[in-house]
Short mmCIF file of C-alpha atoms in Angstrom, two decimals:
data_model
loop_
_atom_site.label_atom_id
_atom_site.label_comp_id
_atom_site.label_asym_id
_atom_site.label_seq_id
_atom_site.Cartn_x
_atom_site.Cartn_y
_atom_site.Cartn_z
CA MET Y 258 155.39 44.85 120.04
CA ARG Y 259 152.14 45.19 121.67
CA TYR Y 260 150.51 46.45 118.62
CA PHE Y 261 152.04 43.66 116.70
CA ALA Y 262 150.83 40.87 119.00
CA LEU Y 263 147.23 42.32 118.81
CA PHE Y 264 147.42 42.41 114.97
CA LEU Y 265 148.49 38.70 114.88
CA CYS Y 266 145.50 37.72 117.25
CA LEU Y 267 143.04 39.59 115.07
CA MET Y 268 144.31 37.74 111.88
CA PHE Y 269 144.21 34.34 113.65
CA ALA Y 270 140.56 35.01 114.65
CA LEU Y 271 139.57 36.03 111.18
CA ALA Y 272 141.14 32.86 109.71
CA ARG Y 273 139.18 30.64 112.15
CA GLY Y 274 135.91 32.44 111.36
CA ASN Y 275 136.22 31.52 107.75
CA GLU Y 276 136.94 27.74 108.15
CA PRO Y 277 133.20 26.51 108.47
CA SER Y 278 132.04 28.22 105.31
CA HIS Y 279 134.80 26.48 103.25
CA ALA Y 280 133.98 23.11 104.87
CA ALA Y 281 130.22 23.26 104.11
CA ALA Y 282 130.33 24.01 100.49
CA PRO Y 283 131.66 20.67 99.53
CA SER Y 284 128.97 18.84 101.40
CA LYS Y 285 126.19 20.89 99.62
CA VAL Y 286 127.70 20.10 96.24
CA GLU Y 287 127.70 16.26 96.90
CA SER Y 288 124.03 16.20 97.98
CA LYS Y 289 122.66 18.09 94.98
CA PRO Y 290 120.42 15.68 92.92
CA SER Y 291 120.69 17.88 89.90
CA HIS Y 292 124.30 16.66 89.45
CA GLU Y 293 123.05 13.16 88.46
CA PRO Y 294 120.06 13.88 86.30
CA PRO Y 295 120.06 10.67 84.19
CA ALA Y 296 119.87 8.20 87.15
CA SER Y 297 117.05 10.20 88.98
CA HIS Y 298 115.02 10.83 85.81
CA GLU Y 299 115.19 7.28 84.77
CA ALA Y 300 114.02 6.01 88.12
CA ALA Y 301 111.19 8.55 88.16
CA THR Y 302 110.00 7.68 84.76
CA LYS Y 303 110.41 3.98 85.41
CA ASP Y 304 108.33 4.01 88.61
CA ALA Y 305 105.70 6.56 87.42
CA PRO Y 306 103.77 4.24 84.97
CA LYS Y 307 103.90 1.30 87.63
CA ALA Y 308 102.16 3.52 90.13
CA SER Y 309 99.60 4.73 87.49
CA HIS Y 310 98.54 1.37 86.39
CA GLU Y 311 98.31 -0.13 89.87
CA ALA Y 312 96.09 2.57 91.45
CA PRO Y 313 93.05 1.56 89.41
CA ALA Y 314 93.29 -2.15 90.11
CA LYS Y 315 93.31 -1.46 93.85
CA ALA Y 316 90.32 0.79 93.55
CA ALA Y 317 87.97 -1.60 91.55
CA PRO Y 318 87.57 -4.40 94.17
CA LYS Y 319 86.71 -2.07 97.08
CA PRO Y 320 84.36 -3.86 99.28
CA SER Y 321 82.20 -0.92 99.76
CA THR Y 322 81.38 -0.83 96.01
CA ALA Y 323 81.70 -4.32 94.64
CA GLU Y 324 80.50 -6.41 97.49
CA PRO Y 325 77.75 -6.10 100.22
CA PRO Y 326 78.93 -5.93 103.85
CA VAL Y 327 79.60 -9.21 105.46
CA SER Y 328 76.61 -8.53 107.84
CA GLU Y 329 74.25 -8.54 104.94
CA ILE Y 330 75.66 -11.88 103.61
CA LEU Y 331 75.61 -13.66 106.83
CA THR Y 332 72.28 -12.34 108.03
CA PRO Y 333 69.88 -11.74 105.27
CA PRO Y 334 66.40 -10.34 106.03
CA VAL Y 335 64.29 -13.01 107.74
CA HIS Y 336 60.85 -13.46 105.97
CA ALA Y 337 58.03 -14.52 108.13
CA ALA Y 338 55.39 -16.95 107.22
CA PRO Y 339 52.84 -15.58 104.66
CA PRO Y 340 50.21 -13.64 106.47
CA LEU Y 341 46.57 -14.74 106.44
CA GLY Y 342 44.95 -13.52 103.11
CA LYS Y 343 48.28 -13.45 101.30
CA HIS Y 344 48.86 -16.83 99.79
CA GLY Y 345 52.19 -16.31 97.89
CA ILE Y 346 55.15 -18.31 98.97
CA PRO Y 347 58.40 -16.77 100.17
CA ASN Y 348 61.44 -16.67 97.69
CA PRO Y 349 63.27 -19.98 97.98
CA SER Y 350 66.61 -18.26 97.45
CA VAL Y 351 66.10 -16.31 100.68
CA SER Y 352 67.24 -17.97 103.98
CA HIS Y 353 64.31 -18.10 106.49
CA ALA Y 354 66.18 -17.82 109.84
CA PRO Y 355 67.69 -21.28 110.10
CA LYS Y 356 68.85 -20.40 113.54
CA LYS Y 357 65.22 -20.45 114.79
CA ARG Y 358 64.83 -24.18 113.83
CA PRO Y 359 67.86 -25.99 114.86
CA SER Y 360 65.79 -29.07 115.63
CA HIS Y 361 65.56 -29.89 111.97
CA ALA Y 362 69.12 -30.90 112.02
CA PRO Y 363 69.92 -34.53 111.15
CA ALA Y 364 70.86 -35.09 114.82
CA HIS Y 365 67.24 -35.69 115.39
CA GLY Y 366 67.09 -38.54 112.74
CA ALA Y 367 65.45 -36.44 110.18
CA ALA Y 368 67.55 -37.85 107.49
CA HIS Y 369 65.85 -41.25 108.02
CA ALA Y 370 62.45 -40.01 108.79
CA PRO Y 371 59.44 -40.44 106.43
CA SER Y 372 58.66 -37.18 104.54
CA GLY Y 373 55.15 -35.73 104.11
CA HIS Y 374 54.48 -37.94 101.30
CA ALA Y 375 57.22 -40.44 100.75
CA ALA Y 376 58.41 -43.55 102.47
CA PRO Y 377 61.84 -43.44 104.14
CA HIS Y 378 64.61 -42.75 101.72
CA GLU Y 379 68.26 -42.03 101.44
CA GLY Y 380 69.79 -38.73 100.30
CA GLY Y 381 70.29 -36.82 103.64
CA HIS Y 382 68.37 -34.04 105.27
CA TRP Y 383 66.27 -31.72 103.19
CA ALA Y 384 64.32 -28.64 104.16
CA TYR Y 385 62.26 -25.82 102.80
CA GLU Y 386 64.99 -23.15 102.96
CA GLY Y 387 68.57 -22.53 102.75
CA ASN Y 388 71.17 -24.78 101.14
CA THR Y 389 68.85 -27.83 101.43
CA GLY Y 390 65.79 -26.02 100.17
CA PRO Y 391 63.57 -26.98 97.14
CA GLU Y 392 65.93 -25.35 94.45
CA ASN Y 393 68.69 -27.74 95.66
CA TRP Y 394 66.77 -30.88 96.36
CA GLY Y 395 67.70 -32.43 92.77
CA GLY Y 396 71.42 -32.18 93.40
CA MET Y 397 71.34 -33.63 97.05
CA SER Y 398 71.31 -37.20 95.94
CA PRO Y 399 70.73 -39.34 92.66
CA SER Y 400 67.58 -40.62 94.17
CA PHE Y 401 66.33 -36.86 94.28
CA ALA Y 402 67.19 -36.32 90.54
CA LEU Y 403 63.35 -35.97 89.41
CA CYS Y 404 63.16 -33.06 91.71
CA ARG Y 405 65.23 -31.25 89.15
CA GLU Y 406 64.65 -33.19 85.99
CA GLY Y 407 61.03 -34.49 86.10
CA ARG Y 408 58.40 -33.16 83.71
CA GLU Y 409 55.32 -34.01 85.79
CA GLN Y 410 56.14 -32.34 89.17
CA SER Y 411 53.87 -31.06 91.84
CA PRO Y 412 52.52 -28.70 92.92
CA ILE Y 413 51.00 -26.81 90.00
CA ASN Y 414 48.95 -23.61 89.47
CA ILE Y 415 45.57 -24.56 88.01
CA THR Y 416 44.57 -21.86 85.58
CA THR Y 417 42.69 -24.01 82.86
CA SER Y 418 40.81 -27.17 83.18
CA TYR Y 419 38.82 -29.35 80.77
CA ALA Y 420 35.37 -30.46 81.83
CA GLN Y 421 34.99 -34.24 81.44
CA GLU Y 422 32.29 -36.74 82.58
CA MET Y 423 33.70 -38.54 85.60
CA GLU Y 424 32.22 -40.25 88.49
CA LYS Y 425 32.45 -38.59 91.90
CA ILE Y 426 35.04 -39.87 94.30
CA LYS Y 427 33.62 -42.51 96.65
CA PHE Y 428 34.97 -41.87 99.97
CA ASN Y 429 34.90 -44.74 102.53
CA TYR Y 430 36.60 -43.45 105.63
CA GLY Y 431 36.11 -45.34 108.83
CA MET Y 432 37.14 -44.64 112.47
CA THR Y 433 40.86 -44.65 113.33
CA LYS Y 434 42.87 -44.05 116.39
CA ILE Y 435 44.90 -40.79 116.63
CA THR Y 436 48.50 -41.43 115.70
CA VAL Y 437 50.09 -38.02 115.31
CA VAL Y 438 53.75 -37.67 114.20
CA ASN Y 439 55.95 -34.59 114.07
CA ASN Y 440 58.34 -35.72 111.38
CA GLY Y 441 60.34 -32.50 111.16
CA HIS Y 442 58.65 -31.38 108.01
CA THR Y 443 54.99 -31.44 108.83
CA ILE Y 444 52.32 -32.90 111.19
CA GLN Y 445 51.31 -36.27 109.98
CA LEU Y 446 48.31 -38.41 110.96
CA ASN Y 447 48.79 -42.17 110.34
CA ILE Y 448 45.54 -44.16 109.67
CA ASP Y 449 44.53 -47.60 110.72
CA PRO Y 450 43.80 -50.03 107.88
CA GLY Y 451 40.36 -50.01 106.29
CA SER Y 452 39.67 -46.50 105.01
CA PHE Y 453 39.72 -46.07 101.24
CA ILE Y 454 38.58 -44.22 98.13
CA GLU Y 455 37.24 -45.39 94.77
CA ALA Y 456 38.26 -42.80 92.01
CA LEU Y 457 38.51 -43.11 88.20
CA GLY Y 458 38.06 -46.83 88.29
CA ALA Y 459 40.67 -47.65 90.93
CA LYS Y 460 40.67 -48.28 94.70
CA TYR Y 461 43.25 -46.66 96.95
CA GLN Y 462 43.82 -47.26 100.67
CA LEU Y 463 44.32 -44.31 102.91
CA LEU Y 464 47.67 -44.30 104.58
CA GLN Y 465 48.09 -40.95 106.17
CA PHE Y 466 47.37 -37.33 105.82
CA HIS Y 467 49.45 -34.12 106.62
CA PHE Y 468 49.44 -30.35 106.19
CA HIS Y 469 51.26 -27.70 104.40
CA THR Y 470 51.30 -23.89 104.65
CA PRO Y 471 50.51 -22.13 102.53
CA SER Y 472 48.68 -24.64 100.29
CA GLU Y 473 51.04 -26.01 97.78
CA GLU Y 474 48.52 -26.12 95.08
CA ALA Y 475 47.38 -22.81 93.55
CA ILE Y 476 43.94 -22.13 92.00
CA GLY Y 477 44.06 -19.26 89.43
CA GLY Y 478 47.12 -18.15 91.13
CA ILE Y 479 45.80 -18.30 94.69
CA ARG Y 480 47.33 -20.34 97.45
CA TYR Y 481 45.17 -20.91 100.48
CA PRO Y 482 46.49 -20.49 103.92
CA MET Y 483 46.82 -24.23 104.33
CA VAL Y 484 46.04 -27.58 102.67
CA ALA Y 485 45.67 -31.22 103.98
CA HIS Y 486 47.15 -33.96 101.77
CA LEU Y 487 45.40 -37.30 102.15
CA VAL Y 488 47.80 -39.94 100.68
CA HIS Y 489 46.33 -43.24 99.36
CA LYS Y 490 47.95 -46.32 97.70
CA SER Y 491 46.41 -48.94 95.44
CA ASP Y 492 47.13 -52.77 95.70
CA ASP Y 493 49.45 -52.33 92.63
CA GLY Y 494 51.61 -49.64 94.39
CA LYS Y 495 50.21 -46.50 92.66
CA LEU Y 496 49.54 -43.38 94.69
CA ALA Y 497 46.68 -40.99 94.78
CA VAL Y 498 46.55 -37.77 96.94
CA VAL Y 499 43.46 -35.93 97.71
CA ALA Y 500 44.27 -32.25 98.36
CA ALA Y 501 41.71 -30.52 100.72
CA LEU Y 502 42.32 -26.74 100.58
CA ILE Y 503 41.90 -24.99 103.84
CA GLN Y 504 40.63 -21.31 104.08
CA GLN Y 505 40.36 -19.27 107.12
CA GLY Y 506 36.92 -19.17 108.80
CA ALA Y 507 35.10 -17.59 111.89
CA GLN Y 508 34.77 -20.97 113.78
CA ASP Y 509 37.29 -23.53 115.07
CA ASN Y 510 37.21 -26.82 113.23
CA PRO Y 511 36.50 -29.68 115.95
CA LEU Y 512 38.67 -32.29 114.22
CA ILE Y 513 41.61 -29.82 113.84
CA GLU Y 514 41.20 -28.73 117.42
CA ALA Y 515 41.43 -32.32 118.67
CA LEU Y 516 44.52 -33.05 116.55
CA TRP Y 517 46.28 -29.87 117.46
CA ASP Y 518 45.75 -30.67 121.14
CA LYS Y 519 47.85 -33.81 120.65
CA MET Y 520 50.41 -32.38 118.33
CA PRO Y 521 54.00 -33.32 119.31
CA SER Y 522 56.30 -30.32 119.59
CA GLU Y 523 59.60 -32.22 119.15
CA HIS Y 524 60.70 -33.33 115.74
CA ASN Y 525 60.59 -37.10 115.12
CA GLU Y 526 58.16 -37.69 117.88
CA THR Y 527 55.16 -39.86 117.59
CA ARG Y 528 52.04 -39.84 119.86
CA THR Y 529 49.54 -42.61 119.84
CA PHE Y 530 46.15 -42.31 121.61
CA ASP Y 531 44.41 -45.81 121.30
CA LYS Y 532 41.11 -44.71 123.06
CA LEU Y 533 40.70 -41.44 121.00
CA THR Y 534 39.30 -42.17 117.54
CA TYR Y 535 38.08 -40.01 114.77
CA SER Y 536 37.04 -40.22 110.91
CA PRO Y 537 39.20 -38.44 108.35
CA ALA Y 538 36.08 -37.68 106.42
CA ALA Y 539 35.74 -34.63 108.91
CA LEU Y 540 38.37 -33.01 106.65
CA LEU Y 541 36.34 -33.13 103.43
CA PRO Y 542 34.12 -30.29 102.12
CA LEU Y 543 30.44 -31.06 101.53
CA ASP Y 544 30.70 -30.41 97.87
CA GLN Y 545 33.37 -32.87 96.64
CA SER Y 546 33.94 -31.53 93.20
CA PHE Y 547 37.52 -31.81 92.11
CA TYR Y 548 40.30 -31.29 89.57
CA THR Y 549 42.59 -34.20 88.66
CA PHE Y 550 45.91 -34.46 86.86
CA MET Y 551 49.10 -36.55 87.00
CA GLY Y 552 51.98 -35.25 89.11
CA SER Y 553 54.47 -36.22 91.76
CA LEU Y 554 55.26 -36.27 95.39
CA THR Y 555 55.95 -32.60 96.53
CA THR Y 556 58.80 -33.78 98.77
CA PRO Y 557 62.05 -35.70 97.93
CA PRO Y 558 62.50 -38.02 96.04
CA CYS Y 559 59.65 -36.19 93.86
CA SER Y 560 58.50 -39.57 92.44
CA GLU Y 561 56.18 -39.18 89.56
CA GLY Y 562 53.10 -41.04 88.49
CA VAL Y 563 51.02 -39.71 91.35
CA ARG Y 564 47.31 -39.20 90.64
CA TRP Y 565 46.09 -35.90 92.13
CA LEU Y 566 42.63 -35.22 93.20
CA VAL Y 567 42.28 -31.53 94.28
CA MET Y 568 39.12 -30.48 95.95
CA LYS Y 569 37.52 -27.43 94.25
CA ASN Y 570 35.97 -26.25 97.52
CA PRO Y 571 37.86 -25.37 100.76
CA LEU Y 572 36.99 -26.33 104.34
CA SER Y 573 37.25 -23.69 107.00
CA ILE Y 574 39.30 -23.60 110.14
CA SER Y 575 39.92 -20.70 112.56
CA ALA Y 576 42.74 -18.07 112.29
CA ARG Y 577 43.86 -19.34 115.78
CA GLN Y 578 44.11 -22.85 114.36
CA ILE Y 579 46.19 -21.82 111.33
CA ALA Y 580 48.49 -19.79 113.65
CA ARG Y 581 48.99 -22.89 115.92
CA PHE Y 582 50.28 -25.05 112.94
CA ARG Y 583 52.43 -22.11 111.76
CA LYS Y 584 54.13 -21.88 115.25
CA GLU Y 585 55.57 -25.23 114.50
CA PHE Y 586 56.03 -24.82 110.74
CA PRO Y 587 56.00 -21.28 109.57
CA MET Y 588 56.40 -22.38 105.87
CA ASN Y 589 56.50 -25.96 104.40
CA ALA Y 590 55.39 -25.61 100.88
CA ARG Y 591 57.21 -26.52 97.65
CA PRO Y 592 57.21 -23.75 94.95
CA ILE Y 593 54.87 -24.08 92.03
CA GLN Y 594 56.23 -26.31 89.30
CA ALA Y 595 55.88 -26.05 85.54
CA ILE Y 596 52.71 -27.77 84.21
CA ASN Y 597 54.48 -28.58 80.73
CA ALA Y 598 52.37 -30.65 78.43
CA ARG Y 599 49.86 -31.90 81.28
CA ASN Y 600 46.10 -31.17 81.08
CA VAL Y 601 43.99 -30.79 84.19
CA MET Y 602 40.57 -32.23 84.05
CA GLU Y 603 37.33 -31.51 86.12
CA GLY Y 604 34.01 -33.39 86.46
CA MET Y 605 30.99 -32.02 84.71
#
């Protein structure tokens, strides 16, 4: 009996040891993917093309290859004003550090201030850089349309001129008090009545003069460090502008020194000194030979029908005086415009 009981226990233990292997087998069979090949194969073949077509589409517009970094878009290189001796103008499509000149904003009334050449006008604030720079003036207002569509726009590059017998310009500039304006675009000097020129059979009263850097006009592709534009108007409303080119010299110019000393630093600020007088004739070169052609205002609204009289010989001011103006206006010159069918004449 004892041996019979041990035998039964042994048989019971063997039966218990075989139970897990019989239970695990069905679970392995149920999880085998190979038992359902059609469904799994269809899913794989259906999804595979989708993945292969989507991968290239995601790779194409990667920012690192198709677009510049955001920092390059928002902060393009800042171009300084043209250095002395290099008279080219910066690319108008490049933004010239607008953050450095916040005072040009319309909050200072620049939208209604007279421009360097023109009378007050509508059309909003314009500038020499960025979204309101020269390449966009024509689209800012219907009144600015000539800036884009005009056929006799200024400034131009004078490369060819035709000699013609013409009388010299008669300058009759008297004394005037100093009335100096920082209009947000340039430094402008308003003139008391009584100064005038006689040129090409017409008489024009001097209204004001102002400055640009570099010179807007070019002679044989060269733009000078600065230019003074003396704006005149005839009794019948026609405009004539005398352009006095400015080169760098060794000595200070006494008139420029006096004017810069009174220069307002705030935009849309005017200073008047009744007891300080001068003659604008001090801006003219001794040799007053000139080129002449028909053009436009070089600022909005870019009105045409303006008689331009460009002095062939520059006057000189010092490097320090040029730098003083550029401290206020690093660059305020319109790009060169197409000459189209115009002829430039010069006196014999």
